[in-house]
Amino acid sequence: MSQRSASDLGKRSSPEFINDTSEPPRKDNTMDDAAKLSNKDHRRVKKAKRNGQRYTVENGTLVTHPYLRVREMKVDVTLNQLRSLIMYLLDKTQKPPTQWIDVFQAEDIHRVVVVDVPTFDPTSMGLGSDQVTIAKDVAPDAYDALKRANDQFYALVGRPDLEDDRPAALACTSFDHRAGLVDRFSQLLQCKLSKAKSKQRRNPPVSDVNVLDLEDLLLTRGEMAIDNMPLHSSLDPLSPLPDNWVETGPGTGKPKRLMAVDCEMCKSGNVSVLVKVALVDQDGNVVLNELVQPSLPITDYVTRYSGVDASDLEGVTTTQEEIQEKLLTLIDGDVILVGHSIAMDLRALRLRHPHLIDTAFCYHHAQGPPAKPSLRYLATRFLQRAIQQGEDIEEDEEQGDGAANGKHKEHDVAKGHDPTEDALASLDLVRLKLKTSYEYGLHEDFVFETLMRRLDDQAHVRSLVIDASQLTYNPVLARQLDNASSYHAASTNDEAVHMLLAELKQKMPLDKAEHTEHTDNKQHTPPPPPPRLAMLKLGDIHSQPQAVAYLKQIHHALEPHSAMIIIAGNRANPDLDRLRKKWRDFKIMKRAQPLDAIPEDQQWCEQDELDLNEVAASAKRFFVFPLVKT
């Protein structure tokens, strides 16, 4: 994913870290000050005390401060509810999330800072599944556990002056056997579209002309990494060329053109060997369609897939090296290579190329990623074309048990594939996508807009997202973040915190006039307003004191009446990873052999399922600490 660095943020110098982040002592409300208050102000004081709001009296003037008070909950807060809080604080036309939190004096909160830290996990504090709110009055054991975890952290988030102090709520992300634990931060960034808008994007009318550019569908480096694809030297000059591999040369600067490739393989032991390759140009003409004599002895022709048997290779002398030479004369930097699960084809050809479109990424499996759709399924659904035909077989797209790469399936076809037919199907799927929309063919869960985009569109709120986690997000979100000027990657936590502190130095304007007073002067372009939403995702932290130090520095830099929402909890669980690996391995073995042939200790049993669900229920929970600086 191509990201921006600290130097992109206005080229402001990063502030030094603050050594003393303790807050100045709060001025007491003296009897003399209270005596100056009117009866109306006395009623306001009573209301503020009842709400848990802080207040000050200065020279006879009463000032009450905003406050976020967690409600006593029965169930975990959802990410939708947490996102609703953020949106409401920045756009008061939104509905307040009263299901889980009370917001007092929301109109005085003008900036929100969200910090996600991978520490202070609920499981480390021994919290049961029935404990949803951390409250002094109704959950004293959980409250005391939080105080014991780190006294400086408690001083930041707690309100010991309140008898009903509720510093935190438990929230949860989602879990899926295939996708695993869904990253809470990335889910927070994704705003679901209305059904009508989602349908409009996913099923637009087919245009007579392209509505997308070819570059819109190119695989990103992040998507190439998902399939562990060796990178072309133009993408990574330091990437070594594997033995017996070749890579395409530069183009001449002509407009990019499409070519589609498909390969068929046989087995030599556990190794796949190339036996046939087809190349089709963007007009659908077959440019290459040749058999290849592998250098290794074939132990299984897998004819039902490859379409090749021993008689087909009799007399064939073309070697893999000769095929590579032919491809290098046909493919250069002016070509965008199209294929279905194209990483498999490139590995079979031992070929590196920088410009790729993969229909297994352009279109989704019926149940969504990470499973990939078969080409046969896509051709039937979107092209109304029957390919890879054989005997009547069961197509198990709807069950979500497609092969991981979407290339072949255990119950796919009884007759071999025709690589020219498959290459042409991939090409036509791309041509169809170019005339519809990027969302065409995607699963409904992956058609969304980012939180930053929605706030900008609905309330003209400028946002900033800084990410030091080094995590790979789903390709659809990754593409949107790549194109978002509000998203910045940081290589370390220190860099990320410095970037945030630099932005927080920009004080929020008192009113809109400060943004517009110079707009009539065409000689001067006013600077962009400071971000009202800043979101920081810290990477791995192995020390709670370090996490607390970061949080205190950020809190110290905030202006009064800024909301700070701390999201805390582990992002991974080793036990969950181990159980999911066993589940995946069992699914693979079950497709390849009878159940009684699988060793008993490698079979997935009812107890494994119970253990997985129990671990997942615990691992997906995290803390939310909402507070307002006063």
XYZ file of C-alpha atoms in Angstrom:
630
model
C 0.000 0.000 0.000
C 1.507 3.315 -1.008
C 1.350 5.640 1.964
C 2.210 9.168 2.969
C 4.802 9.942 5.614
C 5.234 12.579 8.288
C 6.797 14.967 5.776
C 3.501 15.041 3.875
C 1.645 16.644 6.771
C 2.248 20.251 5.843
C 6.012 19.912 6.428
C 5.584 21.173 9.979
C 8.334 20.260 12.389
C 7.323 17.504 14.776
C 7.111 18.600 18.406
C 9.413 17.145 21.004
C 7.826 14.671 23.391
C 6.588 16.240 26.595
C 8.382 14.943 29.643
C 5.913 16.221 32.208
C 2.408 15.379 31.063
C 0.700 15.954 34.400
C -2.282 18.277 34.204
C -2.219 21.586 36.114
C -4.128 21.545 39.392
C -7.822 22.248 38.954
C -9.141 25.404 40.582
C -11.468 24.654 43.482
C -14.964 26.068 43.532
C -14.782 28.177 46.670
C -17.696 29.252 48.794
C -17.001 32.856 47.792
C -17.369 31.957 44.113
C -20.531 29.962 44.765
C -22.043 32.866 46.660
C -21.855 34.982 43.521
C -24.022 32.604 41.495
C -27.587 33.381 40.561
C -30.460 31.048 41.410
C -30.476 29.912 37.795
C -26.772 29.049 38.000
C -27.345 27.164 41.253
C -29.872 25.017 39.406
C -27.300 24.482 36.645
C -24.753 23.375 39.245
C -27.193 20.828 40.664
C -27.870 19.505 37.174
C -24.146 19.316 36.401
C -23.502 17.369 39.616
C -26.352 15.020 38.813
C -24.888 14.398 35.354
C -21.342 14.017 36.618
C -20.195 17.141 34.750
C -17.290 19.166 36.025
C -17.757 22.889 36.444
C -15.800 25.956 37.455
C -16.769 29.356 38.757
C -14.536 32.215 37.758
C -15.316 35.795 38.747
C -18.903 34.877 39.333
C -19.326 33.135 35.955
C -20.373 29.503 35.936
C -18.761 27.284 33.299
C -19.955 23.693 32.944
C -17.972 21.204 30.877
C -19.019 18.469 28.445
C -19.040 14.919 29.735
C -19.434 11.435 28.271
C -21.099 9.017 30.684
C -21.266 5.320 29.873
C -24.621 3.764 30.583
C -25.108 0.523 32.474
C -25.213 -2.049 29.664
C -26.496 -5.595 29.278
C -24.659 -6.387 26.031
C -21.358 -5.333 24.477
C -21.168 -2.102 22.514
C -21.026 -2.721 18.779
C -18.658 -1.051 16.346
C -21.667 0.577 14.679
C -22.628 2.159 18.002
C -19.067 3.337 18.594
C -18.913 4.816 15.089
C -22.261 6.520 15.732
C -20.784 8.269 18.771
C -17.880 9.611 16.726
C -20.186 10.835 13.985
C -22.629 12.448 16.412
C -19.899 14.361 18.234
C -18.774 15.841 14.905
C -22.148 16.198 13.198
C -24.968 17.057 15.567
C -27.549 16.335 12.875
C -26.850 12.646 13.486
C -28.869 10.650 15.992
C -27.118 10.403 19.393
C -26.135 6.834 20.390
C -28.206 6.839 23.572
C -28.251 3.018 23.680
C -24.915 2.999 25.484
C -23.749 6.508 26.353
C -25.042 9.888 27.530
C -23.480 12.974 25.988
C -23.773 16.188 27.967
C -23.106 19.519 26.229
C -22.314 17.847 22.934
C -22.509 21.246 21.238
C -19.293 22.282 23.017
C -17.253 19.322 21.688
C -15.554 20.294 18.439
C -12.739 17.764 18.084
C -12.560 13.991 18.552
C -9.363 11.977 18.910
C -9.564 8.186 18.751
C -6.559 6.122 19.847
C -6.385 2.337 19.404
C -3.800 0.673 21.667
C -3.083 -3.092 21.652
C -2.894 -3.418 25.431
C -5.130 -3.352 28.553
C -6.965 -6.426 27.318
C -10.188 -7.391 29.127
C -9.056 -11.026 29.450
C -5.973 -9.964 31.431
C -8.258 -8.420 34.060
C -10.343 -11.523 34.574
C -13.581 -9.986 33.360
C -16.451 -12.368 32.764
C -18.689 -12.343 29.717
C -21.499 -10.877 31.828
C -19.465 -7.789 32.709
C -20.188 -5.139 30.100
C -19.759 -1.849 31.967
C -16.795 -0.995 34.183
C -18.542 0.902 36.979
C -17.633 1.736 40.565
C -21.153 1.176 41.871
C -22.430 -1.877 39.975
C -19.177 -3.686 39.054
C -16.697 -2.856 41.834
C -14.462 -5.879 41.196
C -13.960 -4.968 37.539
C -13.501 -1.316 38.518
C -10.815 -2.217 41.071
C -9.107 -4.486 38.517
C -8.836 -1.523 36.166
C -7.388 0.669 38.933
C -4.813 -2.011 39.775
C -3.823 -2.512 36.126
C -2.079 0.864 35.935
C -2.668 3.755 38.319
C -1.521 6.379 35.787
C -3.913 5.039 33.193
C -6.733 5.092 35.738
C -5.870 8.696 36.575
C -6.371 9.508 32.892
C -9.695 7.735 32.330
C -11.221 7.510 35.809
C -13.367 9.910 37.830
C -12.733 8.948 41.477
C -14.840 11.959 42.561
C -17.975 10.212 41.261
C -19.766 7.505 43.210
C -21.086 6.033 39.963
C -17.886 6.441 37.925
C -18.127 4.393 34.711
C -14.843 4.831 32.847
C -15.297 2.081 30.282
C -17.642 -0.132 28.345
C -16.877 -3.492 26.772
C -17.232 -3.602 23.008
C -16.728 -6.368 20.493
C -15.692 -6.891 16.920
C -16.774 -9.856 14.822
C -15.262 -13.265 14.148
C -15.480 -15.570 11.164
C -13.992 -19.048 10.750
C -12.512 -18.070 7.383
C -11.524 -14.437 7.967
C -10.640 -14.801 11.627
C -10.839 -11.933 14.088
C -12.015 -8.845 12.205
C -9.764 -5.852 12.861
C -11.782 -3.394 14.936
C -10.021 -0.267 13.657
C -10.548 -1.102 9.993
C -14.208 -1.907 10.687
C -14.588 1.451 12.416
C -13.412 3.131 9.211
C -16.075 1.428 7.081
C -19.537 2.992 6.844
C -22.201 0.750 5.418
C -24.236 2.141 2.551
C -27.999 2.118 2.387
C -29.487 -0.854 0.561
C -30.558 1.356 -2.323
C -27.153 2.989 -2.689
C -25.341 -0.337 -2.351
C -27.554 -1.906 -5.017
C -26.980 1.060 -7.303
C -23.214 0.684 -7.026
C -23.158 -3.090 -7.293
C -25.643 -3.367 -10.173
C -25.267 -0.336 -12.420
C -26.405 -0.434 -16.044
C -23.735 -1.609 -18.465
C -22.362 1.416 -20.293
C -21.514 1.500 -23.983
C -18.113 2.929 -23.079
C -15.647 2.337 -20.282
C -16.473 4.119 -17.042
C -13.320 2.861 -15.320
C -9.695 3.193 -16.337
C -7.602 0.063 -16.731
C -5.430 1.306 -13.878
C -8.451 1.201 -11.553
C -8.391 -2.602 -11.639
C -4.643 -3.192 -11.369
C -3.496 -5.343 -8.482
C -1.933 -3.281 -5.730
C 1.264 -4.365 -4.010
C -0.835 -5.321 -1.005
C -3.000 -7.590 -3.140
C 0.093 -9.150 -4.705
C 1.384 -9.830 -1.208
C -1.809 -11.742 -0.343
C -0.879 -14.332 -2.978
C 2.839 -14.163 -2.108
C 3.651 -13.003 -5.621
C 7.299 -12.162 -6.476
C 7.457 -8.461 -7.340
C 8.750 -7.167 -10.654
C 11.934 -5.102 -10.331
C 10.054 -1.977 -11.424
C 7.931 -2.347 -8.273
C 10.733 -3.423 -5.976
C 14.299 -2.984 -7.288
C 15.612 -5.060 -4.386
C 13.388 -8.057 -5.080
C 15.676 -10.923 -6.219
C 14.689 -12.822 -9.341
C 14.136 -16.479 -8.373
C 16.137 -19.162 -10.166
C 14.811 -20.045 -13.625
C 12.417 -17.080 -13.588
C 12.272 -14.278 -16.162
C 10.681 -10.862 -16.050
C 9.183 -8.717 -18.763
C 10.981 -5.679 -20.099
C 9.898 -2.037 -20.182
C 7.329 -0.776 -22.640
C 7.655 1.924 -25.276
C 5.156 4.298 -23.691
C 2.213 3.286 -25.856
C -1.294 3.187 -24.329
C -1.748 0.148 -22.143
C -3.423 -2.849 -23.784
C -4.902 -6.003 -22.302
C -3.731 -9.575 -22.792
C -5.216 -12.554 -20.965
C -3.286 -15.639 -19.927
C -4.264 -19.067 -18.645
C -2.164 -22.144 -17.890
C -2.876 -25.795 -17.267
C -0.743 -27.918 -14.986
C -0.113 -31.575 -14.230
C 1.484 -33.131 -11.159
C 5.007 -34.370 -10.629
C 4.744 -35.701 -7.103
C 3.589 -32.711 -5.058
C 4.865 -30.220 -7.617
C 2.676 -28.607 -10.288
C 4.316 -28.522 -13.711
C 3.294 -26.443 -16.710
C 1.864 -28.421 -19.645
C -0.170 -25.857 -21.598
C -0.339 -22.091 -21.942
C -2.698 -19.764 -23.815
C -2.444 -16.025 -24.447
C -5.305 -13.933 -25.867
C -5.076 -10.288 -26.983
C -7.606 -7.616 -26.041
C -9.615 -8.246 -29.200
C -10.055 -11.901 -28.244
C -7.572 -13.249 -30.772
C -5.537 -16.275 -29.687
C -1.891 -15.196 -29.767
C -0.413 -18.313 -28.176
C -1.814 -21.784 -27.449
C 0.900 -24.368 -26.922
C 1.636 -27.571 -25.108
C 4.801 -27.710 -23.019
C 6.961 -30.722 -22.255
C 7.837 -30.484 -18.552
C 11.339 -31.304 -17.390
C 10.028 -33.381 -14.477
C 8.266 -36.735 -14.938
C 4.475 -36.480 -14.686
C 2.932 -38.643 -11.978
C -0.660 -37.419 -12.364
C -2.052 -35.774 -15.485
C -5.180 -34.575 -13.577
C -6.842 -34.701 -16.985
C -10.242 -33.648 -15.634
C -8.665 -30.248 -14.972
C -5.711 -29.955 -17.335
C -7.390 -31.515 -20.364
C -4.048 -33.198 -21.076
C -3.130 -36.875 -21.074
C 0.004 -38.814 -22.026
C -0.972 -39.006 -25.697
C -1.235 -35.203 -25.954
C 2.399 -34.745 -24.924
C 3.800 -37.372 -27.299
C 6.168 -35.629 -29.683
C 5.954 -32.265 -27.869
C 9.437 -30.760 -27.585
C 8.641 -27.197 -26.530
C 10.309 -26.469 -23.194
C 9.380 -24.045 -20.463
C 12.394 -21.903 -21.368
C 11.185 -21.629 -24.953
C 7.725 -20.586 -23.779
C 9.322 -17.920 -21.583
C 11.238 -16.562 -24.593
C 8.030 -16.371 -26.652
C 6.173 -14.607 -23.872
C 8.922 -12.000 -23.512
C 8.483 -11.085 -27.184
C 4.730 -10.672 -26.716
C 4.479 -9.044 -23.281
C 6.237 -5.849 -22.211
C 5.557 -2.880 -19.949
C 2.767 -1.652 -22.250
C 0.732 -4.786 -21.517
C -1.666 -5.339 -18.639
C -1.846 -9.071 -18.072
C -5.258 -10.474 -17.118
C -5.956 -13.825 -15.498
C -8.004 -15.665 -12.893
C -5.930 -16.330 -9.770
C -3.120 -15.083 -11.951
C -0.463 -15.709 -9.317
C -0.762 -19.436 -10.064
C -0.251 -18.850 -13.769
C 2.778 -16.636 -13.210
C 4.318 -19.178 -10.851
C 3.750 -21.923 -13.428
C 5.356 -19.754 -16.122
C 8.056 -18.480 -13.739
C 7.318 -15.010 -15.028
C 7.295 -11.627 -13.298
C 5.211 -8.760 -14.684
C 4.258 -5.463 -12.988
C 0.821 -4.726 -14.453
C -1.779 -7.322 -13.498
C -5.550 -7.654 -13.243
C -6.951 -10.664 -11.405
C -10.625 -11.500 -11.833
C -10.501 -13.394 -8.528
C -10.014 -9.959 -6.904
C -12.307 -7.982 -9.241
C -15.195 -10.315 -8.448
C -16.073 -11.924 -5.141
C -17.101 -15.350 -3.964
C -20.818 -15.675 -3.182
C -20.006 -15.554 0.534
C -17.316 -12.915 0.212
C -13.540 -12.948 0.789
C -11.248 -14.553 1.788
C -12.724 -17.379 -0.304
C -12.243 -16.810 -4.029
C -14.774 -17.561 -6.743
C -14.196 -20.111 -9.464
C -13.915 -18.830 -13.026
C -16.699 -21.181 -14.054
C -19.041 -19.584 -11.505
C -18.160 -16.040 -12.627
C -18.646 -16.854 -16.305
C -22.051 -18.377 -15.605
C -23.266 -15.569 -13.355
C -21.911 -12.485 -15.103
C -21.336 -13.548 -18.712
C -24.169 -16.078 -18.972
C -21.561 -18.340 -20.505
C -20.930 -22.019 -19.823
C -17.252 -22.924 -19.636
C -15.339 -25.944 -18.317
C -18.306 -28.148 -19.144
C -18.458 -31.836 -18.359
C -20.825 -34.082 -16.465
C -23.527 -32.588 -14.267
C -21.691 -31.640 -11.084
C -22.398 -29.864 -7.820
C -21.313 -26.247 -7.746
C -20.691 -25.397 -4.102
C -20.192 -21.648 -4.319
C -23.083 -21.011 -1.957
C -21.582 -23.249 0.717
C -18.385 -21.210 0.725
C -16.114 -24.219 0.331
C -14.401 -23.052 -2.834
C -10.708 -23.737 -3.199
C -8.555 -21.099 -1.580
C -7.232 -19.870 -4.896
C -10.490 -20.106 -6.834
C -8.701 -21.867 -9.682
C -10.027 -25.410 -9.302
C -12.341 -27.211 -6.953
C -12.619 -30.769 -5.782
C -16.029 -31.187 -7.445
C -15.398 -28.925 -10.396
C -15.604 -30.623 -13.776
C -15.153 -34.038 -15.279
C -13.609 -32.718 -18.492
C -10.406 -30.773 -18.913
C -10.293 -27.005 -19.171
C -9.550 -25.176 -22.400
C -7.021 -22.438 -21.518
C -8.047 -20.246 -24.462
C -11.665 -20.429 -23.314
C -10.654 -19.579 -19.744
C -8.379 -16.722 -20.825
C -11.152 -15.231 -22.953
C -13.619 -15.514 -20.056
C -11.208 -13.614 -17.792
C -10.748 -10.959 -20.463
C -14.515 -10.535 -20.955
C -15.077 -10.271 -17.197
C -12.588 -7.404 -17.079
C -14.154 -5.699 -20.083
C -17.557 -5.968 -18.391
C -16.206 -4.515 -15.151
C -14.721 -1.554 -17.017
C -18.205 -0.667 -18.301
C -19.987 -0.930 -14.946
C -18.347 0.079 -11.658
C -15.580 -0.964 -9.306
C -18.233 -2.330 -6.922
C -19.814 -4.485 -9.640
C -19.439 -8.140 -8.685
C -18.309 -7.433 -5.115
C -19.962 -8.937 -2.049
C -22.363 -6.520 -0.340
C -20.239 -6.451 2.835
C -17.405 -4.916 0.821
C -19.375 -2.040 -0.680
C -18.973 0.871 1.719
C -17.506 4.336 2.106
C -14.891 5.394 4.610
C -15.769 7.266 7.766
C -13.564 10.137 6.567
C -15.456 10.407 3.275
C -18.861 10.317 4.950
C -17.985 13.020 7.480
C -16.558 15.188 4.725
C -19.613 14.747 2.505
C -22.223 15.197 5.231
C -20.641 17.764 7.557
C -17.488 19.043 5.793
C -15.398 17.601 8.603
C -11.702 17.173 7.857
C -10.223 13.934 9.198
C -6.789 12.488 9.799
C -5.994 8.791 10.205
C -2.502 7.684 11.248
C -1.710 3.973 11.211
C 1.402 2.398 12.705
C 0.061 -1.165 12.862
C 1.669 -2.422 9.605
C -1.397 -4.616 9.075
C -2.756 -5.613 5.662
C -6.408 -4.640 5.269
C -8.956 -6.151 2.942
C -8.180 -5.107 -0.649
C -11.296 -2.957 -1.048
C -10.535 -0.878 2.051
C -6.839 -0.781 1.184
C -7.641 0.742 -2.217
C -9.822 3.424 -0.657
C -7.164 4.273 1.921
C -4.514 4.428 -0.791
C -6.547 7.123 -2.518
C -7.423 9.051 0.657
C -5.324 12.117 1.446
C -6.513 11.805 5.057
C -4.770 8.440 5.583
C -1.104 8.230 6.551
C 1.039 5.227 7.428
C 3.775 5.449 10.017
C 6.642 3.018 10.363
C 6.888 3.296 14.169
C 4.715 4.296 17.090
C 7.005 7.211 17.886
C 6.597 8.547 14.357
C 2.827 8.115 14.522
C 2.511 9.976 17.829
C 4.760 12.778 16.556
C 2.550 13.117 13.464
C -0.565 13.362 15.617
C 0.956 15.886 18.035
C 1.994 18.048 15.091
C -1.611 18.164 13.920
C -2.980 18.816 17.401
C -0.830 21.948 17.581
C -3.303 23.488 15.136
C -5.895 25.073 17.382
C -9.534 24.732 16.504
C -11.037 28.018 15.172
C -13.514 29.843 17.357
C -15.989 30.118 14.493
C -16.313 29.538 10.780
C -15.262 33.117 10.009
C -11.673 32.169 10.741
C -11.783 29.822 7.747
C -13.305 32.314 5.345
C -12.054 35.779 6.216
C -9.422 35.680 3.456
C -11.327 33.712 0.821
C -12.185 36.871 -1.153
C -8.513 37.598 -1.601
C -7.550 35.572 -4.648
C -3.879 36.187 -3.898
C -3.991 34.028 -0.755
C -5.359 30.518 -0.458
C -6.449 29.918 3.126
C -4.854 26.908 4.807
C -7.084 23.880 5.301
C -8.880 23.769 8.638
C -7.319 21.554 11.298
C -8.714 18.030 11.447
C -11.722 17.745 13.712
C -11.375 13.956 13.719
C -7.990 12.398 14.370
C -7.634 8.628 14.598
C -4.414 6.925 15.648
C -3.753 3.204 15.500
C -0.617 2.247 17.386
C 1.405 -0.825 16.479
C 2.520 -3.557 18.862
C 3.365 -2.283 22.334
C 4.969 -4.660 24.805
C 4.953 -2.230 27.710
C 1.878 -0.776 29.376
C 3.866 2.194 30.731
C 4.880 3.066 27.169
C 1.258 2.965 26.048
C 0.222 5.173 28.956
C 3.036 7.621 28.143
C 1.736 7.969 24.592
C -1.835 8.491 25.804
C -0.813 11.131 28.345
C 1.169 13.051 25.735
C -1.821 13.067 23.405
C -4.228 14.069 26.179
C -1.913 16.895 27.272
C -1.845 18.265 23.702
C -5.638 18.403 23.410
C -7.543 21.628 23.741
C -10.230 21.775 26.416
C -13.566 20.278 25.417
C -11.928 17.802 23.043
C -13.249 14.260 23.218
C -10.759 11.410 23.483
C -11.888 7.837 22.858
C -9.388 5.152 23.801
C -9.875 1.704 22.284
C -7.829 -0.895 24.147
C -7.307 -4.631 23.885
C -5.242 -7.276 22.166
C -5.701 -7.630 18.413
C -4.671 -11.280 18.144
C -4.962 -14.463 20.177
C -2.513 -17.406 19.785
C -5.095 -19.977 20.869
C -7.543 -18.650 18.316
C -4.898 -18.765 15.580
C -4.021 -22.369 16.487
C -7.636 -23.542 16.394
C -8.378 -21.737 13.128
C -5.297 -23.343 11.535
C -6.523 -26.784 12.588
C -9.964 -25.991 11.143
C -8.496 -24.820 7.817
C -6.136 -27.788 7.550
C -8.974 -30.199 8.251
C -11.170 -28.620 5.560
C -8.365 -29.030 3.023
C -7.675 -32.653 3.988
C -11.381 -33.479 3.954
C -11.671 -32.346 0.333
C -8.729 -34.527 -0.704
C -9.361 -37.780 1.179
C -12.009 -39.783 3.066
C -12.636 -38.827 6.677
C -11.362 -42.155 8.041
C -8.028 -41.542 6.293
C -7.388 -38.383 8.316
C -5.522 -38.979 11.618
C -7.858 -38.614 14.563
C -5.832 -35.849 16.192
C -6.104 -33.812 12.976
C -9.859 -34.167 12.637
C -12.118 -31.281 13.599
C -14.430 -32.454 16.355
C -17.296 -30.997 18.354
C -15.002 -30.091 21.253
C -12.750 -28.147 18.882
C -15.760 -26.165 17.709
C -16.778 -25.415 21.288
C -13.230 -24.369 22.179
C -13.021 -22.137 19.113
C -16.287 -20.382 19.900
C -15.291 -19.871 23.527
C -11.880 -18.426 22.673
C -13.353 -16.238 19.912
C -16.041 -14.850 22.228
C -13.319 -13.679 24.584
C -10.779 -12.545 21.964
C -13.170 -10.267 20.083
C -13.895 -8.069 23.133
C -12.078 -4.812 23.872
C -12.399 -1.735 26.075
C -13.792 1.655 25.067
C -12.794 4.559 27.325
C -14.670 7.747 26.329
C -13.617 11.009 28.003
C -13.580 14.754 27.483
C -10.670 16.999 28.420
C -11.838 19.848 30.634
